[in-house]
XYZ file of C-alpha atoms in Angstrom:
361
model
C -10.723 7.187 20.389
C -7.282 8.534 19.714
C -7.649 12.588 17.059
C -11.000 13.615 19.347
C -12.917 10.977 16.488
C -15.272 9.026 18.812
C -15.309 5.148 17.572
C -18.169 3.110 18.449
C -16.974 -1.097 18.594
C -18.885 -3.457 16.568
C -20.017 -5.814 18.639
C -20.387 -8.250 16.406
C -16.952 -8.494 14.899
C -16.551 -11.202 11.757
C -14.088 -13.611 11.394
C -10.725 -12.155 9.644
C -10.296 -14.356 6.681
C -6.683 -16.237 6.262
C -3.699 -13.901 4.374
C -3.493 -17.290 1.887
C -7.145 -16.692 0.678
C -6.877 -12.998 -0.076
C -7.996 -11.554 -3.315
C -9.286 -7.982 -4.404
C -12.277 -6.061 -3.194
C -14.244 -9.409 -1.406
C -14.546 -8.832 2.085
C -15.056 -5.996 4.047
C -13.390 -5.246 7.723
C -15.738 -4.568 10.797
C -15.960 -0.407 11.320
C -16.534 2.425 8.324
C -15.678 5.889 8.772
C -18.897 8.881 8.294
C -19.036 12.355 8.173
C -21.161 14.717 6.576
C -22.186 17.754 5.068
C -24.809 19.953 4.928
C -25.761 23.345 3.280
C -25.074 26.205 5.695
C -23.258 24.252 8.334
C -20.685 22.191 6.533
C -19.157 19.018 6.831
C -19.667 18.061 10.738
C -20.160 14.895 12.559
C -16.947 12.309 12.201
C -16.814 9.336 13.663
C -16.074 5.681 13.183
C -18.699 3.766 13.620
C -20.164 -0.578 12.599
C -19.992 -1.339 9.386
C -23.923 -0.900 8.105
C -25.853 -0.565 4.745
C -26.413 2.914 3.957
C -30.295 3.497 4.289
C -31.499 5.507 0.805
C -34.567 7.209 0.110
C -35.386 6.278 -3.418
C -35.234 9.587 -4.989
C -31.280 10.074 -2.957
C -29.824 12.651 -6.036
C -26.809 10.849 -5.886
C -28.929 7.520 -7.487
C -30.375 10.015 -9.939
C -27.738 12.734 -10.771
C -24.418 10.707 -9.861
C -22.426 13.343 -8.027
C -19.906 10.620 -5.998
C -16.495 10.612 -6.127
C -14.256 8.602 -4.801
C -10.418 7.546 -4.187
C -8.224 3.950 -3.036
C -5.238 3.759 -0.820
C -3.359 1.147 0.915
C -1.924 0.064 4.181
C 1.644 -2.102 4.344
C 2.281 -4.014 7.522
C 5.551 -3.764 8.260
C 7.810 -6.179 9.592
C 8.413 -4.494 12.958
C 4.940 -5.173 13.206
C 3.525 -1.279 12.959
C 1.499 -0.644 9.573
C 1.493 2.555 7.513
C -0.036 4.142 4.774
C 1.789 5.382 0.711
C 0.747 8.722 0.271
C -1.991 9.686 2.597
C -2.075 13.012 1.368
C -1.397 12.565 -1.921
C -4.793 10.956 -1.813
C -6.868 13.412 0.210
C -5.639 15.990 -2.442
C -7.116 13.448 -5.400
C -10.132 13.435 -3.501
C -10.378 16.919 -3.546
C -9.962 17.572 -6.896
C -12.526 15.101 -8.030
C -14.660 17.258 -5.229
C -14.320 19.890 -7.552
C -15.124 18.123 -9.974
C -18.177 17.131 -9.738
C -19.328 19.815 -7.563
C -18.987 18.211 -3.988
C -18.039 20.540 -0.999
C -13.800 20.234 -0.055
C -13.471 18.613 2.938
C -9.979 19.478 5.181
C -7.386 17.421 3.657
C -5.587 17.285 7.363
C -9.802 15.522 8.569
C -9.438 13.517 4.789
C -5.847 11.898 6.781
C -6.735 11.372 9.683
C -10.212 9.951 8.724
C -7.572 7.252 7.049
C -5.623 6.950 10.130
C -8.902 6.413 12.159
C -10.256 3.329 10.025
C -6.819 2.017 9.679
C -6.571 1.972 13.692
C -9.846 0.652 14.383
C -9.360 -2.299 11.858
C -5.755 -2.794 12.319
C -5.607 -6.209 13.317
C -7.638 -6.336 9.524
C -4.079 -5.384 8.401
C -2.651 -8.622 6.769
C 0.229 -9.470 7.624
C 2.164 -12.484 4.834
C 3.968 -9.895 1.650
C 2.683 -8.756 -0.605
C -1.000 -8.182 0.885
C -2.160 -4.702 2.265
C -4.950 -3.238 4.070
C -7.237 -1.474 0.922
C -9.165 2.175 1.763
C -12.105 3.346 -0.224
C -12.817 7.082 0.634
C -16.490 7.758 -0.773
C -18.281 11.088 -1.552
C -22.019 11.127 -2.334
C -25.356 12.946 -2.835
C -27.627 11.824 -0.203
C -29.992 15.314 -0.313
C -33.721 13.524 -1.537
C -34.601 15.352 -4.923
C -35.638 15.392 -8.093
C -33.456 17.756 -9.600
C -31.070 18.382 -11.845
C -28.493 20.807 -9.838
C -25.680 19.992 -6.686
C -26.611 18.355 -3.514
C -27.017 20.760 -0.330
C -26.342 16.741 0.996
C -23.785 14.702 1.357
C -22.348 11.642 2.860
C -19.015 11.196 3.586
C -17.385 7.152 4.145
C -14.302 5.116 4.117
C -14.398 1.209 4.446
C -11.695 -1.453 4.151
C -11.066 -4.463 2.889
C -8.270 -6.711 3.163
C -6.554 -7.224 0.041
C -3.917 -10.328 -1.713
C -1.443 -9.939 -3.924
C -1.673 -8.776 -7.535
C 0.479 -10.335 -8.873
C 0.450 -14.333 -6.556
C 3.029 -15.993 -9.040
C 5.447 -13.540 -9.991
C 4.546 -10.264 -11.933
C 2.817 -11.179 -15.233
C 2.913 -9.045 -18.764
C -1.223 -7.962 -20.476
C -2.274 -8.315 -23.253
C -4.168 -4.196 -23.998
C -5.662 -3.419 -27.538
C -6.069 0.196 -28.473
C -10.222 1.429 -29.213
C -11.369 3.883 -31.450
C -15.247 3.409 -31.096
C -14.838 4.081 -27.755
C -14.138 6.950 -26.177
C -12.753 6.942 -22.841
C -12.576 11.471 -21.717
C -12.463 14.809 -23.373
C -10.572 18.234 -22.377
C -12.748 19.797 -19.835
C -15.036 16.650 -18.855
C -14.557 13.958 -15.707
C -11.140 12.908 -16.959
C -9.192 14.228 -14.415
C -11.509 13.219 -11.661
C -11.868 9.425 -9.921
C -16.092 9.068 -10.701
C -18.465 6.264 -10.615
C -19.811 7.636 -13.945
C -15.875 7.139 -15.486
C -15.590 3.202 -14.064
C -19.296 2.943 -15.546
C -18.393 3.571 -19.247
C -14.896 1.738 -19.370
C -17.959 -1.590 -19.398
C -18.103 -2.468 -23.122
C -15.379 -1.278 -24.696
C -13.682 -3.295 -21.055
C -16.130 -6.503 -22.342
C -15.129 -6.344 -25.649
C -11.384 -6.280 -24.966
C -11.747 -9.370 -23.353
C -14.208 -10.995 -25.643
C -11.113 -10.641 -28.661
C -8.847 -12.590 -25.784
C -7.160 -9.160 -24.313
C -6.669 -7.938 -20.857
C -7.791 -4.308 -20.815
C -8.596 -1.610 -23.075
C -6.027 1.165 -24.029
C -7.831 4.332 -24.541
C -7.288 6.927 -27.163
C -8.588 10.648 -27.183
C -11.688 11.995 -27.523
C -11.733 13.837 -30.384
C -9.206 12.536 -32.428
C -9.032 9.542 -31.111
C -4.979 8.698 -31.706
C -3.466 10.026 -28.464
C -2.806 8.029 -26.710
C -4.927 8.417 -22.673
C -4.513 5.585 -20.321
C -5.152 2.039 -19.976
C -7.355 0.000 -18.044
C -7.847 2.457 -14.841
C -4.087 2.993 -15.097
C -1.732 5.543 -16.410
C 0.204 4.348 -19.146
C 4.206 4.683 -20.088
C 6.816 3.327 -22.607
C 10.178 2.925 -23.259
C 10.854 4.258 -26.716
C 14.668 3.386 -27.031
C 16.201 4.820 -24.002
C 13.594 7.702 -23.152
C 10.194 7.388 -21.256
C 7.245 8.749 -22.023
C 3.910 9.537 -20.778
C 0.455 11.629 -21.836
C 0.507 14.919 -19.814
C -2.186 15.602 -17.241
C -4.251 18.187 -19.595
C -7.887 16.507 -18.379
C -8.396 13.930 -19.338
C -6.102 11.197 -17.113
C -5.972 10.842 -13.686
C -3.173 12.348 -11.732
C -2.267 9.475 -10.766
C -0.263 9.014 -7.650
C 1.618 5.605 -8.098
C 2.131 7.711 -11.353
C 4.299 10.558 -9.569
C 5.618 8.145 -7.672
C 6.917 6.692 -10.783
C 7.959 9.735 -11.714
C 10.060 10.499 -9.285
C 12.292 7.615 -9.032
C 12.903 7.414 -12.607
C 13.997 11.054 -11.925
C 15.781 9.908 -9.503
C 17.502 7.653 -11.767
C 18.671 9.669 -14.258
C 15.965 7.779 -16.680
C 15.175 10.763 -19.526
C 11.544 11.000 -19.182
C 9.053 13.081 -21.085
C 5.108 13.424 -20.165
C 4.392 14.590 -24.453
C 1.436 13.590 -26.063
C 1.637 10.609 -28.227
C 0.364 8.828 -30.560
C -0.657 4.929 -30.800
C 0.250 5.357 -34.248
C 3.865 6.547 -33.050
C 4.089 3.697 -30.045
C 3.260 0.781 -33.280
C 5.730 2.090 -35.588
C 7.994 1.852 -32.039
C 6.634 -1.741 -31.583
C 7.542 -1.895 -35.107
C 11.459 -1.196 -35.328
C 12.077 -2.896 -32.345
C 12.483 0.351 -30.419
C 9.724 0.093 -27.936
C 12.033 -1.093 -25.921
C 8.564 -1.706 -22.241
C 5.212 -0.705 -21.606
C 3.346 -0.480 -18.358
C 0.690 0.782 -16.578
C 0.889 1.798 -12.811
C -2.435 1.985 -10.460
C -2.390 1.502 -7.040
C -3.880 -2.304 -7.062
C -1.439 -3.748 -9.067
C 1.982 -0.769 -9.160
C 3.052 -1.730 -11.983
C 1.142 -4.075 -14.802
C 3.698 -4.708 -18.175
C 2.199 -4.944 -21.611
C 3.332 -8.150 -23.026
C 1.318 -7.893 -26.737
C -0.362 -4.626 -28.454
C -2.912 -4.966 -30.307
C -4.701 -1.968 -32.600
C -7.255 -2.381 -36.126
C -6.313 -6.100 -35.980
C -2.612 -6.003 -36.500
C -0.573 -7.043 -33.081
C 2.996 -6.483 -31.451
C 4.404 -8.048 -29.403
C 6.299 -5.227 -26.644
C 9.630 -5.649 -26.312
C 10.688 -10.286 -25.055
C 6.998 -10.285 -24.438
C 8.138 -10.838 -20.592
C 8.268 -7.613 -17.929
C 10.848 -5.306 -18.377
C 14.379 -4.962 -16.556
C 13.123 -1.084 -16.311
C 9.632 -1.984 -15.393
C 10.632 -5.227 -12.663
C 12.687 -2.595 -11.137
C 10.188 -0.199 -11.002
C 7.863 -2.023 -9.556
C 10.622 -3.717 -6.970
C 11.330 -0.323 -5.754
C 7.606 1.199 -4.661
C 7.172 -2.004 -3.439
C 10.439 -1.875 -0.962
C 9.123 1.175 0.001
C 5.980 0.638 1.017
C 6.487 -2.695 2.907
C 9.368 -1.050 4.986
C 12.224 -3.368 2.658
C 13.573 0.504 1.848
C 14.951 3.539 2.330
C 12.145 5.900 2.098
C 14.250 9.430 1.205
C 10.653 11.012 0.158
C 8.899 10.825 2.650
C 6.157 8.915 1.089
C 5.168 6.623 4.609
C 3.195 7.889 7.184
C 2.590 5.862 10.558
C -1.052 4.854 11.878
C -0.843 5.013 15.864
C -2.658 1.723 17.866
C -4.302 0.392 19.363
C -7.770 2.598 19.351
C -8.822 2.173 22.483
C -12.901 2.684 22.704
């Protein structure tokens, strides 16, 4: 196939779902990218093969000691039928950052980027065409050494799978209700908070269940030491507009370096909006909500782009943010990012990269 990456085409292609029926992550495409690591040999044998289960010995180290990282990005169908990736280079860089945090050998970032292009090229017909749809790309690295012993593994597998996904907001951008928790902890400095690793998501499930039981959509995480400084919301970065300033927690070792976060901060600065990456306490946010200076709050992430927050709960108190609807700046940011992704607006920062298709066996 292109880029000297071998391509074995499936002999049993699946039927592609209708664009109007797509949800998130329920349907997987025909192929997967794979590559292996062995101590002394390094990363080797990049290839695109038919999608198939991974076969693992019960003593495979990832099952016991959790050396697993992943990332997530999207490919978008353009109006002319071409396909482009959103910020592939930055996602490749972040995947390696997560690898470092878990003692997983890093990969050549150009090869990571080419792995994204190779799997999308192989399954280019799966990239949906309806507005708001896209192809979600999930690169993952797991430790595959067969051993029972707590130390970094000597073998790993890197794989990339894809799923056509529908619009996150099928009926327009909708505000969510979030609950700040000071009983559960997501991360502390020196831990894995800034890595995209399976353990972080497993640790969030209990608090998420409690929030849902209380009628909220997501958990607003506070720091793990003083339990007063805001970190993230659910699996997203968090931003808020207090007065004329947008505030977001800094990248200080406990939160993920979100690609959408970085993109939105870039746009805000392009527009001349005052931006402050600083620590902000839950008390400051609640007080801003009480006195009316908390105008907007939103989460940022690959799946939703932005998720507006209409209500915040903390210690039995609830505050409505702004009017409780989607704020003007929140909507403007969503529209701007989406327009770049689908090619409806110029791409001044060069965030989009085209995937060459079709792939020939």
